[in-house]
Short mmCIF file of C-alpha atoms in Angstrom, two decimals:
data_model
loop_
_atom_site.label_atom_id
_atom_site.label_comp_id
_atom_site.label_asym_id
_atom_site.label_seq_id
_atom_site.Cartn_x
_atom_site.Cartn_y
_atom_site.Cartn_z
CA MET X 160 121.01 86.99 -9.17
CA THR X 161 119.54 87.52 -12.03
CA ILE X 162 116.72 89.68 -12.66
CA LYS X 163 114.07 87.00 -12.62
CA ASP X 164 115.46 85.82 -9.09
CA ARG X 165 115.36 89.52 -8.05
CA LEU X 166 111.95 89.93 -9.33
CA LEU X 167 110.92 86.67 -7.15
CA ALA X 168 112.79 87.93 -4.16
CA LEU X 169 110.88 91.10 -4.65
CA CYS X 170 108.00 89.82 -4.35
CA VAL X 171 108.72 87.63 -1.18
CA VAL X 172 109.37 91.03 0.08
CA VAL X 173 106.11 92.68 -0.77
CA ILE X 174 104.22 89.38 0.35
CA TRP X 175 105.97 89.07 4.10
CA GLY X 176 105.35 92.92 4.24
CA VAL X 177 101.64 92.96 3.42
CA ASN X 178 101.66 90.39 5.74
CA PHE X 179 101.52 92.54 8.68
CA VAL X 180 98.22 94.15 7.29
CA VAL X 181 96.55 90.63 6.71
CA ILE X 182 96.72 89.69 10.13
CA LYS X 183 95.62 92.62 11.34
CA VAL X 184 92.23 92.39 8.84
CA GLY X 185 92.05 88.53 10.04
CA LEU X 186 91.85 89.35 13.46
CA GLN X 187 89.08 91.91 13.40
CA HIS X 188 86.58 88.70 13.31
CA MET X 189 88.23 86.51 14.95
CA PRO X 190 90.43 85.89 18.11
CA PRO X 191 94.18 85.15 17.80
CA LEU X 192 94.98 81.78 18.80
CA LEU X 193 92.02 80.49 16.50
CA LEU X 194 93.19 82.43 13.73
CA ALA X 195 96.77 80.98 14.07
CA GLY X 196 95.69 77.53 14.59
CA LEU X 197 93.56 77.77 11.09
CA ARG X 198 96.30 79.49 9.62
CA PHE X 199 98.92 76.40 10.37
CA LEU X 200 96.02 73.83 9.58
CA LEU X 201 95.62 75.13 6.57
CA VAL X 202 99.83 74.87 6.25
CA ALA X 203 99.76 71.42 6.84
CA PHE X 204 96.75 70.20 4.75
CA PRO X 205 96.76 68.83 2.37
CA ALA X 206 100.44 69.30 1.73
CA ILE X 207 101.18 66.60 4.24
CA LEU X 208 99.59 64.34 1.80
CA LEU X 209 101.82 65.55 -1.21
CA VAL X 210 105.08 66.34 0.84
CA PRO X 211 107.13 63.55 2.27
CA ARG X 212 107.97 63.41 6.01
CA PRO X 213 111.24 64.67 6.87
CA ARG X 214 113.94 62.52 8.70
CA LEU X 215 114.53 64.10 11.53
CA PRO X 216 113.38 62.77 15.37
CA VAL X 217 109.96 64.26 16.34
CA ARG X 218 111.55 65.89 19.27
CA TRP X 219 113.15 68.08 16.99
CA LEU X 220 110.39 68.63 14.47
CA ALA X 221 108.62 69.76 17.76
CA ALA X 222 111.58 72.08 18.96
CA TYR X 223 111.03 74.03 15.59
CA GLY X 224 107.29 73.89 15.39
CA MET X 225 106.85 75.14 19.03
CA THR X 226 109.32 78.09 18.54
CA ILE X 227 109.26 79.99 15.11
CA SER X 228 105.68 79.01 14.66
CA PHE X 229 103.87 78.69 17.64
CA GLY X 230 105.85 81.05 20.12
CA GLN X 231 106.68 83.40 17.27
CA PHE X 232 102.61 83.57 16.16
CA ALA X 233 101.21 83.23 19.46
CA PHE X 234 102.88 86.16 20.68
CA LEU X 235 102.72 88.04 17.59
CA PHE X 236 98.75 87.97 16.72
CA SER X 237 97.98 88.24 20.10
CA ALA X 238 100.42 91.78 20.47
CA ILE X 239 98.64 93.01 17.21
CA LYS X 240 95.20 91.77 18.59
CA LEU X 241 95.90 94.00 21.94
CA GLY X 242 96.79 97.53 19.31
CA MET X 243 100.35 97.08 18.25
CA PRO X 244 100.04 98.83 14.60
CA ALA X 245 100.85 96.30 11.60
CA GLY X 246 103.42 98.19 10.36
CA LEU X 247 105.54 98.83 13.70
CA ALA X 248 105.35 95.12 13.99
CA SER X 249 106.73 94.37 11.02
CA LEU X 250 109.50 96.77 12.17
CA ILE X 251 110.07 95.38 16.10
CA LEU X 252 109.80 91.67 15.08
CA GLN X 253 113.32 92.18 13.08
CA ALA X 254 114.69 92.53 16.64
CA GLN X 255 114.67 88.67 16.00
CA ALA X 256 118.39 89.34 14.40
CA PHE X 257 119.75 90.42 17.66
CA PHE X 258 118.37 87.81 19.49
CA THR X 259 119.45 85.29 17.33
CA LEU X 260 123.25 86.72 17.61
CA MET X 261 122.93 86.73 21.41
CA ILE X 262 121.90 83.39 21.69
CA GLY X 263 124.39 81.96 19.61
CA GLY X 264 126.85 83.85 21.92
CA LEU X 265 125.79 82.89 24.83
CA CYS X 266 124.79 79.25 24.30
CA PHE X 267 126.61 77.89 21.34
CA GLY X 268 129.91 80.24 22.10
CA GLU X 269 129.71 82.02 18.55
CA ARG X 270 131.88 84.67 18.55
CA LEU X 271 130.36 88.29 18.13
CA ARG X 272 132.48 91.22 15.87
CA TRP X 273 132.15 94.62 16.65
CA ASN X 274 129.53 96.06 14.37
CA GLN X 275 126.99 93.26 16.07
CA TYR X 276 127.20 94.73 19.44
CA VAL X 277 127.03 98.31 18.15
CA GLY X 278 124.31 97.66 16.14
CA MET X 279 122.49 96.05 18.61
CA ALA X 280 123.07 98.78 21.10
CA ALA X 281 121.31 101.10 18.73
CA ALA X 282 118.42 99.00 18.32
CA ALA X 283 118.12 98.29 22.17
CA GLY X 284 117.89 102.45 22.05
CA GLY X 285 115.36 102.54 19.39
CA VAL X 286 113.13 99.87 21.50
CA LEU X 287 113.77 102.07 24.54
CA VAL X 288 112.46 105.04 22.23
CA LEU X 289 109.78 103.25 21.35
CA ALA X 290 108.50 102.06 24.83
CA GLU X 291 108.59 105.85 26.07
CA GLY X 292 106.99 106.54 22.70
CA SER X 293 103.92 104.33 23.52
CA THR X 294 103.07 106.03 26.68
CA ILE X 295 102.48 108.98 24.80
CA SER X 296 101.60 108.39 21.23
CA VAL X 297 97.76 107.83 19.75
CA SER X 298 99.02 105.07 17.42
CA GLY X 299 97.26 102.46 19.81
CA ILE X 300 100.29 101.07 20.91
CA THR X 301 100.76 99.79 24.57
CA LEU X 302 103.52 98.68 26.50
CA THR X 303 102.32 95.16 26.95
CA ALA X 304 102.09 95.11 23.21
CA LEU X 305 105.52 95.93 22.44
CA LEU X 306 106.73 93.30 24.99
CA LEU X 307 104.75 90.87 23.19
CA THR X 308 105.97 91.74 19.79
CA LEU X 309 109.74 91.27 21.36
CA ALA X 310 108.72 88.25 22.81
CA ALA X 311 107.63 86.84 19.11
CA ALA X 312 111.00 88.19 17.61
CA PHE X 313 112.84 86.05 20.60
CA SER X 314 110.56 83.04 19.65
CA TRP X 315 111.60 83.45 15.98
CA ALA X 316 115.74 83.70 17.39
CA CYS X 317 114.94 80.36 18.94
CA GLY X 318 113.28 78.64 15.67
CA ASN X 319 116.43 80.19 13.59
CA HIS X 320 118.72 78.15 16.11
CA CYS X 321 116.67 75.04 15.93
CA ASN X 322 116.56 75.04 12.20
CA ARG X 323 120.30 75.41 11.98
CA GLN X 324 120.71 72.71 14.42
CA ILE X 325 118.57 70.81 12.23
CA MET X 326 120.19 71.58 8.82
CA GLN X 327 123.69 70.89 10.15
CA ARG X 328 122.68 67.31 11.33
CA TYR X 329 120.20 66.17 9.35
CA ALA X 330 119.33 66.86 5.40
CA VAL X 331 116.08 67.81 5.15
CA ASN X 332 113.72 70.00 2.50
CA ALA X 333 113.32 73.29 3.88
CA MET X 334 109.32 73.10 2.84
CA SER X 335 109.14 70.05 3.96
CA LEU X 336 110.06 71.03 7.40
CA VAL X 337 107.42 73.62 7.53
CA ILE X 338 104.76 71.65 6.36
CA TRP X 339 105.29 68.49 8.58
CA SER X 340 105.97 71.22 11.86
CA ALA X 341 103.00 73.22 11.03
CA LEU X 342 101.04 70.06 12.77
CA ILE X 343 102.36 71.03 16.20
CA PRO X 344 101.07 74.42 16.66
CA ALA X 345 98.19 74.28 14.48
CA GLY X 346 97.02 71.38 17.22
CA LEU X 347 98.31 73.76 20.30
CA PHE X 348 96.59 77.02 19.02
CA LEU X 349 93.34 74.97 18.55
CA LEU X 350 93.30 73.38 21.65
CA CYS X 351 94.62 76.50 23.44
CA SER X 352 91.88 78.79 21.50
CA TRP X 353 89.06 76.21 22.87
CA TRP X 354 90.44 76.64 26.58
CA PHE X 355 91.49 80.29 26.90
CA GLU X 356 89.10 81.87 24.20
CA SER X 357 86.27 79.65 24.91
CA GLY X 358 84.46 76.99 23.17
CA GLU X 359 81.75 79.42 22.64
CA ARG X 360 83.62 82.05 20.92
CA VAL X 361 84.95 79.43 18.61
CA THR X 362 81.68 78.41 17.52
CA ALA X 363 80.55 81.54 17.19
CA SER X 364 83.92 82.62 15.17
CA LEU X 365 83.56 79.87 12.53
CA ALA X 366 79.74 79.56 12.32
CA THR X 367 80.10 83.70 11.24
CA ILE X 368 83.11 83.64 9.44
CA SER X 369 83.63 86.42 7.14
CA LEU X 370 84.95 86.55 3.41
CA SER X 371 87.79 88.89 4.81
CA THR X 372 88.52 86.35 7.34
CA VAL X 373 88.99 83.48 4.91
CA LEU X 374 90.90 85.55 2.50
CA ALA X 375 93.06 86.33 5.36
CA LEU X 376 93.78 83.19 5.96
CA MET X 377 94.45 81.88 2.37
CA TYR X 378 96.85 84.50 2.27
CA LEU X 379 98.69 83.85 5.54
CA SER X 380 98.58 79.93 5.33
CA PHE X 381 99.61 79.84 1.35
CA LEU X 382 100.85 83.12 0.13
CA SER X 383 102.89 83.93 3.67
CA THR X 384 104.03 80.77 4.43
CA ILE X 385 103.97 77.80 1.72
CA ILE X 386 104.61 80.23 -1.61
CA GLY X 387 106.96 82.73 0.84
CA TYR X 388 109.17 80.12 2.44
CA GLY X 389 109.19 78.21 -1.08
CA LEU X 390 110.28 81.07 -3.00
CA TRP X 391 113.08 82.57 -0.35
CA GLY X 392 114.31 78.57 0.59
CA ARG X 393 114.89 78.59 -3.30
CA LEU X 394 117.21 81.86 -3.26
CA LEU X 395 119.06 80.32 -0.47
CA ALA X 396 119.86 77.68 -2.35
CA ARG X 397 121.23 79.33 -5.03
CA TYR X 398 123.30 82.21 -4.05
CA ASP X 399 125.00 82.91 -0.91
CA THR X 400 123.34 84.28 2.40
CA TRP X 401 124.73 87.76 2.07
CA ARG X 402 123.45 88.17 -1.01
CA VAL X 403 119.94 86.99 -0.04
CA ALA X 404 119.40 87.82 3.59
CA PRO X 405 120.03 91.68 3.51
CA LEU X 406 116.77 91.77 1.31
CA SER X 407 114.84 91.03 4.35
CA LEU X 408 115.63 94.78 5.25
CA LEU X 409 113.25 95.79 2.99
CA VAL X 410 110.07 93.67 4.64
CA PRO X 411 109.32 96.49 7.46
CA ILE X 412 109.54 99.11 4.94
CA VAL X 413 106.94 97.44 2.91
CA GLY X 414 104.93 96.55 6.13
CA LEU X 415 105.39 100.35 7.57
CA LEU X 416 103.98 101.38 3.92
CA SER X 417 100.99 99.02 3.29
CA ALA X 418 100.15 99.84 7.06
CA MET X 419 99.75 103.61 6.57
CA LEU X 420 98.42 103.06 2.91
CA LEU X 421 95.77 100.44 3.38
CA LEU X 422 94.79 100.93 7.17
CA GLY X 423 95.59 104.37 7.53
CA GLU X 424 98.18 103.91 10.55
CA THR X 425 100.13 106.59 11.87
CA LEU X 426 103.34 107.18 13.82
CA SER X 427 104.32 109.50 16.53
CA TRP X 428 107.83 111.59 16.17
CA VAL X 429 109.18 109.81 19.06
CA GLN X 430 108.15 106.43 17.28
CA LEU X 431 109.67 107.99 14.00
CA ALA X 432 113.11 108.06 16.13
CA GLY X 433 113.06 104.91 17.24
CA ILE X 434 112.09 103.27 14.42
CA LEU X 435 115.12 105.06 12.99
CA LEU X 436 117.66 103.73 15.64
CA VAL X 437 116.18 99.93 14.71
CA MET X 438 116.87 100.64 11.30
CA LEU X 439 120.21 101.55 12.10
CA GLY X 440 121.00 99.24 14.50
CA LEU X 441 120.05 96.67 11.51
CA LEU X 442 122.24 98.19 8.93
CA ILE X 443 125.29 98.42 11.02
CA ASN X 444 124.67 95.07 11.88
CA LEU X 445 124.40 93.51 8.26
CA PHE X 446 127.56 95.92 6.68
CA GLY X 447 129.40 97.64 9.28
CA SER X 448 132.44 95.04 8.90
CA ARG X 449 131.80 95.00 5.42
CA LEU X 450 132.48 98.78 4.58
CA ILE X 451 135.24 98.56 7.03
CA PHE X 452 136.66 95.96 4.69
CA LEU X 453 135.80 97.83 1.80
CA LYS X 454 137.77 101.21 3.46
CA ARG X 455 140.80 98.78 4.30
CA VAL X 456 141.46 97.20 0.94
CA ARG X 457 140.37 101.25 -0.74
CA TYR X 458 143.59 102.45 1.50
CA SER X 459 145.92 99.41 0.93
#
């Protein structure tokens, strides 16, 4: 990977890591469903006027939009609104890697390796520790917020499989898929916001929208979604997946650090132990089989 592409990858990691702090800021003056709806509305418009529609059936476009966009961010935004710390959310959301493996094994007959089982066990133990820590810590996390964040990770995992099926069956541009599928969650979020968050609250939020909320929406739609996914897709197109994918492990590190520096979030020792277990699980899942292979080569 060239130095230029390494810097681009680092930019994406920083953008996605700080993304959780920006969500927290945006939710201070706007309800979660409305914020998410405006985010995807800005992703779709005016980009759909410039980007051709992907050539695939509407049902696949809907499946992608409902899982990786609507499901993931409905749960994530609600969890953060209910008190899930931004930094911790960036880490727990990485459970999508294990949910993706589980769905692949149960629904698509994909074989799991030993390191994936061990990684899932370690990460599951970490989540249980976090759940236990949520009842005794002072960081504001509740069990409901934790479960909502895990639901967001599961939705992301479902979206990963939708994305894989789409890419295997149809020749579509990844950015075109992201932009056009944004129409589905945008409409659903706005309808749900009007219904569940009340029309009066929606109207009041829009009438008194603050500069910080506007800037948060610009960040979430253009930087995090369009530019972030665009650069990441470019890297995946130019390099093997194993060279690019490990860089995503830096996202929760940036998320935790930025939340501590910008929001003053703190974690208990119990939660730190849970974080270490989850990170250990992610590392074992990603690098475990490779380390065994290198060991065999060394002693052969």
